[in-house]
Tab-separated table of C-alpha atoms in Angstrom:
chain	number	residue	atom	x	y	z
A	1	MET	CA	334.715	-28.921	188.697
A	2	VAL	CA	333.177	-25.677	188.948
A	3	THR	CA	329.915	-26.477	187.287
A	4	GLN	CA	329.913	-29.510	189.150
A	5	VAL	CA	326.207	-29.521	191.002
A	6	ARG	CA	325.892	-30.784	194.506
A	7	HIS	CA	322.398	-32.497	195.249
A	8	PRO	CA	321.550	-33.844	198.695
A	9	ILE	CA	322.832	-37.571	198.847
A	10	TRP	CA	318.957	-38.506	199.727
A	11	LEU	CA	317.259	-36.776	197.276
A	12	PRO	CA	317.599	-39.078	194.603
A	13	ALA	CA	317.365	-42.239	197.406
A	14	VAL	CA	313.756	-41.520	197.300
A	15	LYS	CA	312.035	-43.974	195.127
A	16	GLN	CA	309.583	-43.797	192.353
A	17	ALA	CA	306.225	-43.497	193.625
A	18	GLY	CA	304.046	-46.807	193.868
A	19	ALA	CA	301.147	-48.309	195.631
A	20	ARG	CA	303.169	-48.634	198.539
A	21	THR	CA	303.583	-44.749	198.646
A	22	PHE	CA	299.625	-43.752	198.365
A	23	ALA	CA	298.994	-46.609	200.619
A	24	THR	CA	301.612	-45.162	203.105
A	25	LEU	CA	299.803	-41.277	202.818
A	26	TYR	CA	296.216	-42.837	203.137
A	27	ALA	CA	297.496	-44.826	205.913
A	28	LEU	CA	298.640	-42.033	207.663
A	29	GLU	CA	295.671	-39.662	206.772
A	30	SER	CA	293.269	-42.558	207.957
A	31	PHE	CA	294.848	-42.155	211.216
A	32	ALA	CA	294.798	-38.506	211.604
A	33	ARG	CA	290.421	-38.652	210.634
A	34	ALA	CA	289.692	-41.737	212.457
A	35	ALA	CA	291.326	-40.695	215.919
A	36	ILE	CA	288.570	-38.294	216.256
A	37	SER	CA	285.972	-39.414	214.324
A	38	SER	CA	283.960	-40.934	217.681
A	39	VAL	CA	284.901	-37.356	219.801
A	40	VAL	CA	283.417	-35.247	217.187
A	41	PRO	CA	279.821	-35.933	217.429
A	42	ILE	CA	280.577	-36.576	221.695
A	43	GLN	CA	281.947	-32.864	221.993
A	44	ALA	CA	279.124	-31.669	219.658
A	45	TYR	CA	276.309	-33.251	221.500
A	46	GLU	CA	278.336	-31.705	224.532
A	47	LEU	CA	277.930	-28.472	223.177
A	48	LEU	CA	274.466	-28.472	221.755
A	49	GLN	CA	272.656	-31.017	224.570
A	50	ASN	CA	270.259	-31.717	221.444
A	51	LYS	CA	270.216	-34.897	219.149
A	52	GLN	CA	268.525	-32.719	216.565
A	53	GLY	CA	270.846	-29.412	216.826
A	54	VAL	CA	273.633	-32.125	216.018
A	55	SER	CA	271.783	-33.987	213.328
A	56	LEU	CA	271.202	-30.055	212.017
A	57	LEU	CA	274.637	-28.958	212.566
A	58	TYR	CA	276.056	-32.061	210.119
A	59	THR	CA	273.698	-31.189	207.704
A	60	LEU	CA	274.828	-27.672	207.373
A	61	VAL	CA	278.021	-28.635	207.752
A	62	ALA	CA	278.065	-31.370	204.761
A	63	LEU	CA	275.976	-29.218	202.986
A	64	ILE	CA	278.976	-26.413	202.886
A	65	GLY	CA	281.329	-29.471	202.066
A	66	LEU	CA	279.422	-30.738	199.163
A	67	SER	CA	280.320	-26.978	197.725
A	68	ALA	CA	283.644	-26.436	198.541
A	69	THR	CA	284.331	-30.452	197.103
A	70	LEU	CA	283.044	-28.963	193.303
A	71	PHE	CA	284.871	-25.318	194.098
A	72	MET	CA	288.228	-27.529	194.874
A	73	PRO	CA	289.300	-27.527	190.512
A	74	MET	CA	289.243	-24.306	190.412
A	75	LEU	CA	291.856	-24.358	193.095
A	76	ILE	CA	293.649	-26.868	192.063
A	77	SER	CA	293.624	-25.233	188.229
A	78	ARG	CA	295.103	-21.742	190.314
A	79	PHE	CA	297.699	-23.704	192.766
A	80	SER	CA	299.541	-26.552	191.624
A	81	ARG	CA	298.202	-30.186	193.161
A	82	ARG	CA	301.497	-30.263	196.040
A	83	TRP	CA	299.811	-27.145	197.297
A	84	ILE	CA	296.723	-28.067	197.836
A	85	TYR	CA	297.297	-31.234	199.284
A	86	THR	CA	299.229	-29.454	201.790
A	87	ALA	CA	296.292	-27.288	202.579
A	88	GLY	CA	294.370	-29.855	203.062
A	89	THR	CA	296.347	-31.343	205.940
A	90	ALA	CA	297.195	-27.892	207.409
A	91	LEU	CA	293.036	-27.726	207.998
A	92	LEU	CA	292.653	-31.479	209.496
A	93	ALA	CA	295.326	-29.328	212.316
A	94	ILE	CA	293.675	-26.181	212.084
A	95	GLY	CA	290.241	-28.274	212.686
A	96	SER	CA	291.550	-29.864	215.747
A	97	LEU	CA	293.235	-26.642	217.200
A	98	LEU	CA	289.447	-25.571	216.904
A	99	PHE	CA	287.826	-28.102	218.926
A	100	MET	CA	290.233	-27.385	221.235
A	101	THR	CA	288.298	-24.176	222.246
A	102	HIS	CA	284.805	-26.386	223.159
A	103	SER	CA	282.805	-23.308	221.723
A	104	LEU	CA	280.148	-24.048	219.258
A	105	PRO	CA	281.729	-21.218	216.843
A	106	GLY	CA	285.160	-23.647	217.251
A	107	GLN	CA	282.901	-26.587	216.749
A	108	MET	CA	281.407	-25.631	213.389
A	109	VAL	CA	284.347	-24.459	211.787
A	110	GLY	CA	286.408	-26.980	212.798
A	111	MET	CA	284.040	-29.491	211.890
A	112	LEU	CA	284.125	-27.309	208.571
A	113	ALA	CA	287.910	-27.366	208.214
A	114	ARG	CA	288.155	-31.155	208.874
A	115	VAL	CA	285.232	-31.688	205.937
A	116	MET	CA	287.649	-29.287	203.792
A	117	GLY	CA	290.617	-30.769	204.298
A	118	SER	CA	289.198	-34.266	203.730
A	119	SER	CA	287.997	-33.257	200.171
A	120	ALA	CA	291.016	-31.804	199.623
A	121	LEU	CA	293.439	-34.668	200.364
A	122	ALA	CA	291.166	-37.163	199.185
A	123	ILE	CA	290.594	-35.100	195.433
A	124	THR	CA	294.471	-34.696	195.295
A	125	LEU	CA	295.863	-38.111	195.942
A	126	ASN	CA	293.424	-39.949	193.617
A	127	LEU	CA	295.122	-37.663	190.512
A	128	TYR	CA	298.277	-38.534	192.514
A	129	ILE	CA	297.162	-41.887	192.261
A	130	MET	CA	295.931	-41.857	187.801
A	131	ASP	CA	299.105	-39.859	187.565
A	132	HIS	CA	301.389	-43.013	188.693
A	133	ILE	CA	299.675	-46.394	188.857
A	134	ARG	CA	298.911	-47.846	185.555
A	135	LYS	CA	295.276	-48.925	185.015
A	136	THR	CA	295.694	-52.761	185.086
A	137	GLU	CA	297.164	-51.896	188.302
A	138	ILE	CA	294.654	-50.185	190.080
A	139	MET	CA	292.608	-52.823	191.742
A	140	GLN	CA	296.062	-53.946	193.692
A	141	ALA	CA	296.786	-50.336	194.031
A	142	GLU	CA	293.373	-49.943	195.671
A	143	SER	CA	293.182	-53.243	197.733
A	144	LEU	CA	296.603	-52.180	198.781
A	145	ARG	CA	295.561	-48.702	200.055
A	146	MET	CA	292.558	-50.096	201.677
A	147	ALA	CA	294.269	-52.976	204.019
A	148	TRP	CA	296.955	-50.852	205.262
A	149	SER	CA	293.966	-48.204	206.404
A	150	MET	CA	292.439	-50.700	208.322
A	151	MET	CA	294.680	-50.576	211.755
A	152	ALA	CA	293.771	-46.447	211.440
A	153	TRP	CA	290.130	-47.122	211.552
A	154	THR	CA	289.978	-49.969	213.624
A	155	GLY	CA	292.328	-48.717	216.463
A	156	GLY	CA	291.016	-44.922	216.015
A	157	PRO	CA	288.060	-44.583	216.813
A	158	THR	CA	288.607	-46.702	220.394
A	159	LEU	CA	292.158	-44.652	220.659
A	160	GLY	CA	290.558	-40.762	220.214
A	161	VAL	CA	287.366	-41.825	223.103
A	162	PHE	CA	289.674	-43.197	225.289
A	163	LEU	CA	292.058	-39.947	225.638
A	164	TYR	CA	289.325	-37.919	225.088
A	165	THR	CA	287.553	-39.261	228.609
A	166	ARG	CA	290.954	-40.565	229.952
A	167	TYR	CA	293.206	-37.336	229.195
A	168	GLY	CA	290.788	-34.435	228.370
A	169	ILE	CA	290.003	-32.872	225.186
A	170	ILE	CA	293.671	-31.114	224.823
A	171	VAL	CA	295.778	-34.401	225.061
A	172	THR	CA	293.279	-35.730	222.087
A	173	HIS	CA	293.025	-33.257	219.734
A	174	VAL	CA	297.349	-32.658	219.989
A	175	VAL	CA	297.677	-36.073	218.573
A	176	VAL	CA	295.583	-35.495	215.289
A	177	VAL	CA	297.583	-32.421	214.997
A	178	GLY	CA	301.240	-35.103	215.313
A	179	PHE	CA	299.116	-37.313	212.668
A	180	ALA	CA	298.957	-34.357	210.533
A	181	MET	CA	302.428	-32.900	210.845
A	182	THR	CA	303.815	-36.708	209.737
A	183	LEU	CA	301.527	-36.621	206.678
A	184	LEU	CA	302.609	-33.383	205.727
A	185	ALA	CA	306.417	-34.354	206.244
A	186	THR	CA	306.034	-38.039	204.239
A	187	PHE	CA	303.962	-36.522	201.871
A	188	TRP	CA	307.368	-34.038	201.133
A	189	TYR	CA	309.476	-36.145	201.591
A	190	PHE	CA	307.895	-38.456	198.226
A	191	ARG	CA	307.743	-35.103	196.630
A	192	LEU	CA	305.283	-35.804	194.020
A	193	GLY	CA	304.537	-33.279	191.469
A	194	ASP	CA	302.177	-32.389	189.148
A	195	ASN	CA	302.207	-34.449	185.781
A	196	PRO	CA	302.889	-31.878	182.902
A	197	LEU	CA	300.400	-34.029	180.783
A	198	ILE	CA	297.104	-32.908	182.327
A	199	SER	CA	298.225	-29.173	182.109
A	200	PRO	CA	296.054	-28.615	178.914
A	201	GLY	CA	292.912	-29.352	181.335
A	202	LYS	CA	293.276	-26.056	182.959
A	203	THR	CA	292.253	-24.551	180.513
A	204	ARG	CA	288.811	-25.774	180.193
A	205	ALA	CA	285.923	-24.469	181.738
A	206	ALA	CA	286.093	-24.997	186.052
A	207	ASN	CA	282.554	-23.701	186.124
A	208	PRO	CA	281.173	-26.939	188.756
A	209	LEU	CA	277.313	-26.553	186.952
A	210	LYS	CA	279.529	-27.388	183.585
A	211	ASN	CA	281.621	-29.942	185.674
A	212	ILE	CA	278.474	-32.081	186.901
A	213	GLY	CA	276.453	-31.553	183.186
A	214	ARG	CA	279.859	-32.967	181.690
A	215	PHE	CA	280.313	-35.920	184.246
A	216	VAL	CA	276.894	-37.041	183.800
A	217	SER	CA	276.996	-36.872	179.676
A	218	GLN	CA	279.467	-39.802	180.267
A	219	PRO	CA	277.682	-43.361	181.051
A	220	ARG	CA	280.816	-45.115	182.057
A	221	LEU	CA	281.261	-41.799	184.207
A	222	ARG	CA	277.305	-42.441	185.884
A	223	LEU	CA	277.946	-45.553	186.813
A	224	ALA	CA	281.130	-45.552	188.808
A	225	TRP	CA	279.402	-42.743	190.717
A	226	VAL	CA	276.608	-45.267	191.242
A	227	ILE	CA	278.764	-47.813	192.199
A	228	ALA	CA	280.717	-45.582	194.848
A	229	PHE	CA	277.522	-44.155	196.080
A	230	GLY	CA	275.699	-47.295	197.234
A	231	ARG	CA	278.797	-48.747	199.236
A	232	SER	CA	279.039	-44.843	200.698
A	233	CYS	CA	275.458	-45.368	202.141
A	234	PHE	CA	276.246	-48.791	203.667
A	235	TRP	CA	279.039	-47.579	205.425
A	236	THR	CA	277.116	-44.384	206.203
A	237	THR	CA	273.976	-47.097	207.699
A	238	PHE	CA	276.713	-48.880	209.495
A	239	PHE	CA	278.212	-46.577	211.448
A	240	VAL	CA	275.371	-44.488	212.301
A	241	TYR	CA	272.118	-47.442	212.913
A	242	GLY	CA	274.499	-50.701	213.979
A	243	PRO	CA	275.786	-48.158	217.345
A	244	ILE	CA	271.923	-47.354	217.905
A	245	LEU	CA	270.245	-50.720	217.230
A	246	MET	CA	272.885	-51.694	219.938
A	247	VAL	CA	271.881	-48.799	222.024
A	248	VAL	CA	268.207	-49.078	221.681
A	249	THR	CA	268.192	-52.486	222.784
A	250	GLY	CA	269.582	-52.093	225.923
A	251	GLU	CA	273.043	-54.014	224.468
A	252	GLY	CA	275.219	-50.749	225.537
A	253	GLU	CA	277.524	-48.278	224.145
A	254	LEU	CA	280.209	-50.415	224.018
A	255	ALA	CA	278.265	-53.166	222.300
A	256	GLY	CA	278.166	-50.572	219.570
A	257	GLY	CA	281.711	-49.443	219.827
A	258	LEU	CA	282.948	-53.174	219.327
A	259	LEU	CA	280.821	-53.229	216.216
A	260	VAL	CA	281.803	-50.401	214.240
A	261	SER	CA	285.704	-51.378	215.546
A	262	ALA	CA	285.063	-54.908	213.696
A	263	GLY	CA	283.317	-53.840	211.102
A	264	ASN	CA	286.943	-51.410	210.234
A	265	ALA	CA	288.585	-54.324	210.593
A	266	LEU	CA	287.261	-55.952	207.670
A	267	LEU	CA	288.990	-53.814	205.684
A	268	PHE	CA	292.499	-56.437	206.164
A	269	ALA	CA	290.086	-58.292	203.781
A	270	ALA	CA	290.591	-55.877	201.361
A	271	ILE	CA	293.856	-57.568	199.181
A	272	SER	CA	292.034	-60.732	199.182
A	273	TRP	CA	289.135	-59.247	197.320
A	274	GLY	CA	291.463	-57.489	195.060
A	275	LYS	CA	293.153	-60.651	194.047
A	276	ALA	CA	288.815	-62.635	193.335
A	277	GLY	CA	289.353	-59.192	191.550
A	278	ARG	CA	292.042	-59.826	189.364
A	279	ARG	CA	291.073	-63.232	188.779
A	280	PHE	CA	287.054	-63.158	188.209
A	281	GLY	CA	286.728	-60.097	186.867
A	282	ALA	CA	285.730	-56.660	188.667
A	283	ARG	CA	282.209	-56.681	187.190
A	284	ASN	CA	282.116	-60.531	188.262
A	285	VAL	CA	283.015	-59.815	191.710
A	286	MET	CA	281.245	-56.382	192.699
A	287	THR	CA	277.768	-57.712	191.435
A	288	PHE	CA	278.490	-60.834	193.955
A	289	ALA	CA	279.079	-58.041	196.638
A	290	PHE	CA	276.370	-56.024	195.679
A	291	LEU	CA	273.840	-58.809	195.835
A	292	ALA	CA	275.259	-60.914	198.914
A	293	MET	CA	275.265	-57.443	200.943
A	294	SER	CA	271.852	-56.900	199.633
A	295	ALA	CA	270.906	-60.496	201.411
A	296	ALA	CA	272.559	-59.466	204.600
A	297	LEU	CA	270.957	-56.725	205.001
A	298	PHE	CA	267.535	-58.164	204.418
A	299	ALA	CA	268.229	-61.105	207.189
A	300	ALA	CA	269.430	-57.935	209.230
A	301	GLY	CA	266.283	-56.280	208.643
A	302	LEU	CA	264.103	-59.555	209.321
A	303	SER	CA	265.734	-59.893	212.720
A	304	GLY	CA	265.641	-56.338	213.505
A	305	GLU	CA	265.444	-55.597	217.052
A	306	GLY	CA	264.298	-58.698	218.630
A	307	LEU	CA	267.897	-60.626	218.197
A	308	PRO	CA	269.949	-57.612	218.172
A	309	LEU	CA	273.070	-59.570	218.665
A	310	LEU	CA	272.357	-61.460	215.022
A	311	THR	CA	271.284	-58.439	213.230
A	312	GLY	CA	275.100	-57.212	214.171
A	313	GLY	CA	276.090	-60.168	212.925
A	314	PHE	CA	274.269	-59.964	209.580
A	315	LEU	CA	276.176	-56.152	209.363
A	316	LEU	CA	279.497	-57.552	210.118
A	317	LEU	CA	278.691	-60.080	206.491
A	318	GLY	CA	277.668	-57.117	204.700
A	319	ALA	CA	280.514	-54.959	205.951
A	320	LEU	CA	283.004	-58.072	204.616
A	321	PHE	CA	281.444	-57.531	200.937
A	322	ALA	CA	281.217	-53.306	201.454
A	323	VAL	CA	285.476	-53.973	201.560
A	324	ALA	CA	285.491	-55.583	198.508
A	325	LEU	CA	283.773	-52.815	196.743
A	326	ASP	CA	285.905	-50.491	198.846
A	327	ALA	CA	288.986	-52.392	197.384
A	328	LEU	CA	287.396	-52.292	193.966
A	329	GLY	CA	284.861	-49.997	193.021
A	330	SER	CA	287.209	-46.803	192.899
A	331	THR	CA	288.747	-49.025	189.648
A	332	ALA	CA	285.395	-48.356	187.616
A	333	PHE	CA	286.124	-44.320	187.776
A	334	MET	CA	289.709	-44.288	187.323
A	335	ARG	CA	290.072	-46.366	183.970
A	336	ALA	CA	287.292	-44.134	182.392
A	337	VAL	CA	287.808	-40.506	183.190
A	338	ARG	CA	289.702	-39.160	180.701
A	339	THR	CA	293.448	-37.670	181.343
A	340	TYR	CA	292.665	-33.984	180.506
A	341	GLU	CA	289.678	-33.681	182.532
A	342	ARG	CA	290.931	-35.322	185.630
A	343	PRO	CA	290.442	-32.953	188.673
A	344	GLN	CA	287.248	-31.264	187.856
A	345	MET	CA	285.298	-35.280	187.115
A	346	THR	CA	287.492	-36.256	190.258
A	347	ALA	CA	285.657	-33.529	191.966
A	348	VAL	CA	282.126	-34.411	190.897
A	349	TYR	CA	282.840	-38.341	191.615
A	350	ARG	CA	283.659	-37.409	195.297
A	351	THR	CA	280.370	-35.783	195.763
A	352	TYR	CA	279.166	-39.268	196.415
A	353	LEU	CA	280.767	-39.136	199.833
A	354	ASP	CA	279.090	-35.828	200.928
A	355	LEU	CA	275.402	-36.567	199.467
A	356	SER	CA	275.894	-40.440	201.325
A	357	GLU	CA	276.120	-38.403	204.247
A	358	LEU	CA	272.685	-36.544	203.589
A	359	ILE	CA	270.212	-38.911	201.871
A	360	PRO	CA	270.020	-41.740	203.457
A	361	PRO	CA	269.259	-40.297	206.782
A	362	LEU	CA	266.692	-38.319	205.093
A	363	VAL	CA	264.678	-41.305	203.966
A	364	TYR	CA	265.445	-43.419	206.955
A	365	THR	CA	263.485	-40.499	208.935
A	366	VAL	CA	261.099	-41.287	206.695
A	367	VAL	CA	260.866	-44.922	207.163
A	368	LEU	CA	260.988	-45.145	211.235
A	369	SER	CA	257.832	-43.129	211.153
A	370	PHE	CA	255.906	-46.221	209.586
A	371	PHE	CA	258.337	-48.843	210.769
A	372	GLY	CA	261.348	-50.362	213.186
A	373	LEU	CA	264.622	-49.717	213.162
A	374	GLY	CA	265.256	-53.382	211.238
A	375	ALA	CA	263.208	-51.533	207.763
A	376	VAL	CA	266.560	-49.448	207.612
A	377	PHE	CA	268.444	-52.541	207.087
A	378	ALA	CA	265.933	-53.779	204.105
A	379	THR	CA	265.628	-50.168	202.970
A	380	LEU	CA	269.185	-50.007	202.087
A	381	GLY	CA	269.094	-53.738	200.938
A	382	VAL	CA	266.754	-52.426	197.824
A	383	PHE	CA	268.641	-50.534	196.744
A	384	THR	CA	271.880	-52.247	196.715
A	385	ILE	CA	270.265	-54.675	194.380
A	386	PHE	CA	269.836	-51.897	192.146
A	387	CYS	CA	273.281	-51.011	192.579
A	388	GLY	CA	274.016	-54.861	191.474
A	389	VAL	CA	272.223	-55.403	188.862
A	390	VAL	CA	273.272	-51.737	187.372
A	391	THR	CA	277.417	-53.015	187.802
A	392	PHE	CA	275.788	-56.498	185.991
A	393	ARG	CA	274.607	-54.697	183.068
A	394	TYR	CA	276.872	-51.972	182.064
A	395	LEU	CA	280.175	-52.281	183.803
A	396	PRO	CA	282.334	-53.544	180.661
A	397	LYS	CA	283.397	-57.419	181.061
A	398	SER	CA	286.730	-56.713	180.564
A	399	MET	CA	287.360	-54.862	183.622
């Protein structure tokens, strides 16, 4: 018939987006980011030859990245989500192309491109998850997403350093570009689209200051932010001060790298924590995880630099409980945010990651002026106790 339209056979074959869809996308994104997570600071130090200079560079990039995160809803309201996600993927690739120049301007702009790309991907992916995953299934979906990213964050940093030291800068970043392009092709294969039900939200103000005020005015969103910030502070401390502990005590850089890899490998436990959350309730499991993490941090603080391997073991124990918060923590936000303001509130929620990379190092700088490295872990332990108490007190029992 003349009016009959023939569609490509493969188009209807794509299944409706579900937990495995987003786990696949997140795993590919994790490979693109993790492969040079250890290479970027090495390159920065080679260029600056100064630790304080590297810290200043990271702080500057983090501040600009925080601004970009807050303005992301304005871009989402102007363009469709699929194009923001595409731009985020492209920025990961562009960042690696800039790193290949091995120059200070290329390093700075490349780091900024990666931060902005990661922000775009995180916000849009969370919006897609909230569109396609039922609230009662979010815990299972999030635990699966964390577990699937385990291979990337366990092997990625080691792979990146190996390629960088053995084959040089070009090959290392070409691999990242390859992962980014694979992610982009996979994303467009799944053909994720915008949810028309949230379109009214576009008429609301996208001013970052108004979004922050709106976010802070909602107790459930404030609580979700505190939970995410607490777990992210642990990971920032673990990734930075765990390796420093091993180097300072003479255990060596390899021991520090193995500690980080072992911590990332614990992400496989995310599925088990998800099941525990569904059986015992997310509130109870997250409260337990915060308090158990605090105990592990206090133990690490006591052993400190005197028994570095034992301290590393306590930090790994803390990482196991941090994985529980990775698997369940996002549930508090995804169940609380209103449909019509998801883009705006997701952007503000995402600031927990930027601030967790800024605030803890500033606090630890003061702590280290008076005490040893073990005090860093004990200080974090005090804060995670606070997070546990707040979680138990204010998170609804129904979660």
